[in-house]
Amino acid sequence: MSESRDFADILKASEPFVRRQIEKTDELVTADLIDSVLRKVEMIDPDLFENVDREAVIDEMIRRSSHGIGKNASLVATEGHEPWLNADRKQGWRYWRRYSEYMEEKLPWKALDALDKSTDEILGNLEDPLRPGNWDRRGLVVGHVQSGKTGNYTGLICKAADAGYKIIIVLAGLHNNLRAQTQIRLDEGFLGYATLVNVDQLPPVGVGVLDRDKSQQPNCATNRSDKGDFDTAMSRKLNVKPEQRPWLFVVKKQKNVLERLVYWLENHAADTVDPETGRKLVSALPALVIDDESDHGSVDTGEVPIGDDGTPDLEHSPTVLNGLIRRVLHTFARKAYVGYTATPFANIFIHERSTTSEHGPDLFPAAFITSLGAPTNYIGPGRVFGSASSVPENLPLARRLDDDEHMEWMPPTHKNGWRPRIGGERILPRTLQEAIRSFVFACAVRKVRGQGDKHSSMLIHVSRFTSVQGEIVGQVEEFVRHMVRRYDRNMDLAELDALMQRDFETRFLPDMARVRDAFPDVPQGEDVTWEDVRAVLPSVLQDIDVREINGSAKDALDYAENEKKGLKVIAIGGDKLARGLTLEGLCTSYFMRTTKMYDTLMQMGRWFGYRDRYLDVCRLYTSGDMIQWFGHIADAAEELREEFDNMAAVNATPRDFGLRVLSHHTLTVTSKAKMKSAKPVHLTYSGSLMQTVAFPIDDKHERNFEIGSRFITAMGASRPLQDQQYLPEGQNWNGALWRNLPALPIVEFLRAYQTHPKSYRVVPPMLADFIERMSAAGELTDWTVALVGSAKGAAKGRVKRIGDTEVGMLERTAIGAHTDRYSIKTLISPRDQAIDLTRFQYEAALAHTRETWRGDADRNDGKTPPSEPGGPAIRHVLGFGHEASGLETDKTRGLLLLYLLDPEKSDCERLSGRDPVLAWALSFPGSASKVTIKDADYMANSVLWEAMFDGVE
């Protein structure tokens, strides 16, 4: 038996023991635990261990058993759907079995289990391909950027083919490189052979290495070459019969390609005619259409397809790609459509009743929406940039690029043909030189750690113009070539070598430690020294290749071609790097390209994903504005998921789900064209948390403090904050509490207080108007006010009196180098919204928090169900009750939280020696009231709009 076979057998034999040990004792997976299990296996079969590296087995077992995965959540419509998927139906499934075995080497056990479960759920929400008659199921799967959506839909394709779907069409982006990359992944995960051209025999890859029975291999109408899309020649000769194996089509969302596909379906695959319309139909071949990046290119950006009376315009002409995708679906009598995206902002604006006689229904996910949980080792926007509830200390992965030198080299706005220069010289800015050194260090550290044969990539994305990109390629090549020559020839090396050592030891190495401290749950590599790195620098530098990514298929194929040695590439590009294309082993990103759309900006985040054992060498160089924008998007995405979780908890359907997306003063949710059916609505603050995060530092600062002093004095006698209606055991509070206040003093305080002009979302006069309107309607009439102090601040003697009450001041460090304001990331602590709840309300909110808990690492959920209620759950159960607990609503209750921020701990020089910053937050219970604010903070889809206003503008 070969060593690799022994290795696999040991893993297979040990897995049940490790799983049982973890489930029984909930032990942390360690080398000692794995070693104890291996000793038991060795006693049973000692021959297995004769030719195997025991340490390698332990490392692999730890990798496979270490990571968990967040829970999925789904909104499902069951009308017209016949449940069909069960264990008996899955017996003998070949494509899924071999894909599962293939993925065992790539995914931890829990992640593979979750993949099996989620693909079962998605497939079960589609229709049984063996069901006769006409049917149509359309759904949406929302994942995370660079989180493994391709792996998920590959698993879905395998199961769909096993179940009996005969035509599988994957819409794989707009560019050749992404289509080719997707084809390669499906070659490995589904087909089992490399779809090469001009070869006598297609070599087995991926699942085909595990299962070499060619009689069951799926067919494919496309290939991985540059011209491998569905072409005219293939469309003329291809003939598919019902009894044949499944056929795969991996096609671009491009007009000519989709037109050829529609023509082939209508003229070669169609086997019947619709008696009412005369349309040619494919009735014998059930179809599954997977729309990768379904928010991009697929959405109808034409005029609103619904008339003023709410009925669909049957003669509406959708945009070209949307219309062709719908025609592909409309050609099949039995079809399923599943969109995959990490940025569903455009998809939720599709009008749910839009349809035409020629194209059929629009792509609204009427059957289901599934939100995938992220594995614990996934690094996404919530973990990199923080969310409103969790802010990383000093953003350990990010470096701000706001220096004048960079701006001179590459202004934020520049034209085609721009020549990047500094002082007239053709040189790189110091920050980019540092970033390239960081990439060199990353490659070297990975080589020292035994990852030298793994891909490592650097992204430089600063301009959309190819002419500018070409100039940058030249400058970067020259910079790298200079280092290569010095180390290769050992000539004039002293100055460069000293710089490299100093930079590694004083900057890069300490930052590695900071990253490891910030992400303790992500597997980390061992420590390295400068001597270790110096020993491999010459060879690492020689391996680095500088490339301009121009959209050809070769760009996507290079990783596969260099699988054995590992590609070391600095990729310089623009739009071709902006969406979908995976940069394997991405370590360093230098990113200055600006966009003002949520979905595009998030998709540009190629640095999100999995970085096991090399996260500490990863770095992101970008602007302070971009960091703030990404942080805001993380909040917007989290709010969207909170709404989703609340609806999933009450078994809502996609049609019930009135989605809303937080708007931003500078960013746009998605392109205006994609929001044709969305309306700028006058939305309620109900169910929201509003907190001040931008404060004036001129004379308004003192006036706000005085306004707060008068407000607190006017409220009269307070009680200690510890004296709440229900105080959970072990909780200690510093501060004061007032109960049963009418709305009027709250409104007056808000009208007097002035936020900074850059505080676009928290506008006190608008909040005051809203509270007045709600109280007139019988809601928000009974207020609780809490002055929340810091016990740590009090213990340090950092206390301050406001009005007649003294509290400890909070420490909140400024973000951004602003000279006109003091800005912070977040104000309140998660538990603050639970202040003065009754025990019944507290326990109901905790129950709802646990119901909507997903264990999602990117949402900073934690590994175990929460022990305290979350703010969204508190606001939800107060507004809508909690059926399982028998809790009634409490819509009269409003909560105002006041805080004093320590000026000496703010990192804002202009606050030193002055009064504390008076900050506040408002927590509103959820409500179905139609009382609204004056100006729109949100864009609402058609479902929410009609639910709020009964379809009347």
mmCIF file of C-alpha atoms in Angstrom, residues 80-226:
data_model
loop_
_atom_site.group_PDB
_atom_site.id
_atom_site.type_symbol
_atom_site.label_atom_id
_atom_site.label_comp_id
_atom_site.label_asym_id
_atom_site.label_seq_id
_atom_site.Cartn_x
_atom_site.Cartn_y
_atom_site.Cartn_z
ATOM 1 C CA GLY A 80 -47.480 24.814 -5.350
ATOM 2 C CA HIS A 81 -44.351 23.017 -4.144
ATOM 3 C CA GLU A 82 -44.328 19.254 -3.497
ATOM 4 C CA PRO A 83 -41.756 18.115 -0.887
ATOM 5 C CA TRP A 84 -39.680 15.294 -2.338
ATOM 6 C CA LEU A 85 -36.107 15.074 -1.085
ATOM 7 C CA ASN A 86 -35.514 12.390 1.557
ATOM 8 C CA ALA A 87 -32.870 9.834 2.502
ATOM 9 C CA ASP A 88 -34.321 7.146 0.250
ATOM 10 C CA ARG A 89 -34.167 9.438 -2.745
ATOM 11 C CA LYS A 90 -30.467 10.076 -2.111
ATOM 12 C CA GLN A 91 -29.499 6.405 -2.223
ATOM 13 C CA GLY A 92 -26.866 5.662 -4.832
ATOM 14 C CA TRP A 93 -26.092 9.283 -5.693
ATOM 15 C CA ARG A 94 -22.761 9.148 -7.504
ATOM 16 C CA TYR A 95 -21.867 12.730 -8.356
ATOM 17 C CA TRP A 96 -22.357 14.006 -4.800
ATOM 18 C CA ARG A 97 -20.488 11.070 -3.242
ATOM 19 C CA ARG A 98 -17.350 11.646 -5.269
ATOM 20 C CA TYR A 99 -17.519 15.446 -4.810
ATOM 21 C CA SER A 100 -17.870 14.960 -1.063
ATOM 22 C CA GLU A 101 -14.809 12.706 -1.032
ATOM 23 C CA TYR A 102 -12.884 15.235 -3.117
ATOM 24 C CA MET A 103 -13.777 18.067 -0.730
ATOM 25 C CA GLU A 104 -12.689 16.101 2.350
ATOM 26 C CA GLU A 105 -9.126 17.201 1.630
ATOM 27 C CA LYS A 106 -10.175 20.846 1.330
ATOM 28 C CA LEU A 107 -12.846 21.399 3.986
ATOM 29 C CA PRO A 108 -13.027 20.703 7.722
ATOM 30 C CA TRP A 109 -15.561 18.064 8.707
ATOM 31 C CA LYS A 110 -18.090 20.519 10.080
ATOM 32 C CA ALA A 111 -17.840 22.662 6.956
ATOM 33 C CA LEU A 112 -18.366 19.597 4.757
ATOM 34 C CA ASP A 113 -21.343 18.558 6.893
ATOM 35 C CA ALA A 114 -22.741 22.080 6.522
ATOM 36 C CA LEU A 115 -22.209 21.956 2.751
ATOM 37 C CA ASP A 116 -24.157 18.690 2.601
ATOM 38 C CA LYS A 117 -26.962 20.137 4.709
ATOM 39 C CA SER A 118 -27.217 23.472 2.867
ATOM 40 C CA THR A 119 -27.206 21.897 -0.597
ATOM 41 C CA ASP A 120 -29.897 19.453 0.563
ATOM 42 C CA GLU A 121 -31.968 22.399 1.754
ATOM 43 C CA ILE A 122 -31.535 24.348 -1.494
ATOM 44 C CA LEU A 123 -32.218 21.328 -3.697
ATOM 45 C CA GLY A 124 -35.248 20.385 -1.594
ATOM 46 C CA ASN A 125 -36.671 23.869 -2.118
ATOM 47 C CA LEU A 126 -36.437 23.311 -5.863
ATOM 48 C CA GLU A 127 -38.799 20.915 -7.581
ATOM 49 C CA ASP A 128 -38.327 17.194 -8.073
ATOM 50 C CA PRO A 129 -36.929 16.882 -11.617
ATOM 51 C CA LEU A 130 -38.987 13.710 -12.039
ATOM 52 C CA ARG A 131 -42.225 15.559 -11.290
ATOM 53 C CA PRO A 132 -44.386 15.694 -14.460
ATOM 54 C CA GLY A 133 -46.159 18.767 -15.755
ATOM 55 C CA ASN A 134 -44.957 22.364 -15.899
ATOM 56 C CA TRP A 135 -43.226 23.931 -12.899
ATOM 57 C CA ASP A 136 -40.949 26.856 -12.124
ATOM 58 C CA ARG A 137 -38.966 27.456 -8.892
ATOM 59 C CA ARG A 138 -36.713 30.490 -8.403
ATOM 60 C CA GLY A 139 -34.491 31.158 -5.443
ATOM 61 C CA LEU A 140 -31.550 33.181 -4.192
ATOM 62 C CA VAL A 141 -28.552 32.053 -2.134
ATOM 63 C CA VAL A 142 -26.736 34.837 -0.286
ATOM 64 C CA GLY A 143 -23.194 34.011 0.727
ATOM 65 C CA HIS A 144 -20.168 36.068 1.693
ATOM 66 C CA VAL A 145 -17.571 37.635 -0.596
ATOM 67 C CA GLN A 146 -14.873 35.052 -1.404
ATOM 68 C CA SER A 147 -16.448 32.564 1.021
ATOM 69 C CA GLY A 148 -16.932 29.481 -1.155
ATOM 70 C CA LYS A 149 -20.150 30.099 -3.094
ATOM 71 C CA THR A 150 -18.671 28.228 -6.084
ATOM 72 C CA GLY A 151 -18.102 25.215 -3.862
ATOM 73 C CA ASN A 152 -21.699 25.414 -2.696
ATOM 74 C CA TYR A 153 -23.261 25.551 -6.141
ATOM 75 C CA THR A 154 -20.883 22.836 -7.376
ATOM 76 C CA GLY A 155 -22.300 20.603 -4.646
ATOM 77 C CA LEU A 156 -25.821 21.646 -5.635
ATOM 78 C CA ILE A 157 -25.092 20.803 -9.283
ATOM 79 C CA CYS A 158 -23.801 17.356 -8.313
ATOM 80 C CA LYS A 159 -26.936 16.609 -6.309
ATOM 81 C CA ALA A 160 -29.229 18.056 -8.971
ATOM 82 C CA ALA A 161 -27.608 15.817 -11.594
ATOM 83 C CA ASP A 162 -27.964 12.819 -9.290
ATOM 84 C CA ALA A 163 -31.630 13.669 -8.782
ATOM 85 C CA GLY A 164 -32.355 13.851 -12.497
ATOM 86 C CA TYR A 165 -31.819 17.398 -13.775
ATOM 87 C CA LYS A 166 -30.567 16.940 -17.355
ATOM 88 C CA ILE A 167 -29.582 20.435 -18.487
ATOM 89 C CA ILE A 168 -27.416 22.463 -16.112
ATOM 90 C CA ILE A 169 -26.550 25.977 -17.208
ATOM 91 C CA VAL A 170 -24.104 28.090 -15.201
ATOM 92 C CA LEU A 171 -24.117 31.804 -15.961
ATOM 93 C CA ALA A 172 -20.534 32.638 -15.026
ATOM 94 C CA GLY A 173 -20.013 36.378 -15.036
ATOM 95 C CA LEU A 174 -19.340 38.857 -17.827
ATOM 96 C CA HIS A 175 -15.676 38.191 -18.662
ATOM 97 C CA ASN A 176 -13.657 35.337 -20.117
ATOM 98 C CA ASN A 177 -11.365 35.004 -17.108
ATOM 99 C CA LEU A 178 -14.214 34.412 -14.682
ATOM 100 C CA ARG A 179 -15.977 32.016 -17.054
ATOM 101 C CA ALA A 180 -12.769 30.029 -17.531
ATOM 102 C CA GLN A 181 -12.096 29.999 -13.784
ATOM 103 C CA THR A 182 -15.603 28.665 -13.144
ATOM 104 C CA GLN A 183 -15.200 26.038 -15.894
ATOM 105 C CA ILE A 184 -11.996 24.812 -14.270
ATOM 106 C CA ARG A 185 -13.692 24.531 -10.871
ATOM 107 C CA LEU A 186 -16.580 22.544 -12.378
ATOM 108 C CA ASP A 187 -14.165 20.354 -14.338
ATOM 109 C CA GLU A 188 -12.651 19.400 -10.990
ATOM 110 C CA GLY A 189 -15.805 19.187 -8.884
ATOM 111 C CA PHE A 190 -18.448 17.861 -11.282
ATOM 112 C CA LEU A 191 -17.185 16.697 -14.691
ATOM 113 C CA GLY A 192 -14.057 14.866 -13.521
ATOM 114 C CA TYR A 193 -11.997 15.708 -16.591
ATOM 115 C CA ALA A 194 -10.132 18.748 -17.899
ATOM 116 C CA THR A 195 -12.061 20.291 -20.786
ATOM 117 C CA LEU A 196 -8.990 20.894 -22.918
ATOM 118 C CA VAL A 197 -9.066 21.460 -26.670
ATOM 119 C CA ASN A 198 -7.039 19.803 -29.401
ATOM 120 C CA VAL A 199 -6.079 16.770 -27.307
ATOM 121 C CA ASP A 200 -6.791 13.123 -28.042
ATOM 122 C CA GLN A 201 -7.880 12.257 -24.515
ATOM 123 C CA LEU A 202 -9.208 14.511 -21.767
ATOM 124 C CA PRO A 203 -7.151 13.908 -18.617
ATOM 125 C CA PRO A 204 -8.935 13.141 -15.338
ATOM 126 C CA VAL A 205 -8.912 15.888 -12.705
ATOM 127 C CA GLY A 206 -10.517 16.369 -9.310
ATOM 128 C CA VAL A 207 -13.384 13.941 -8.817
ATOM 129 C CA GLY A 208 -12.315 12.088 -11.965
ATOM 130 C CA VAL A 209 -9.139 10.952 -10.218
ATOM 131 C CA LEU A 210 -11.285 9.381 -7.497
ATOM 132 C CA ASP A 211 -13.801 7.860 -9.914
ATOM 133 C CA ARG A 212 -12.377 6.849 -13.306
ATOM 134 C CA ASP A 213 -15.570 5.258 -14.636
ATOM 135 C CA LYS A 214 -16.096 7.314 -17.786
ATOM 136 C CA SER A 215 -19.477 5.767 -18.508
ATOM 137 C CA GLN A 216 -21.070 7.991 -15.901
ATOM 138 C CA GLN A 217 -19.169 11.196 -16.599
ATOM 139 C CA PRO A 218 -21.391 14.210 -17.370
ATOM 140 C CA ASN A 219 -21.209 15.802 -20.796
ATOM 141 C CA CYS A 220 -20.090 19.384 -21.345
ATOM 142 C CA ALA A 221 -20.844 21.822 -24.166
ATOM 143 C CA THR A 222 -18.118 24.307 -23.186
ATOM 144 C CA ASN A 223 -14.407 24.132 -22.340
ATOM 145 C CA ARG A 224 -11.750 25.948 -20.340
ATOM 146 C CA SER A 225 -9.972 27.592 -23.278
ATOM 147 C CA ASP A 226 -10.063 31.285 -24.134
#
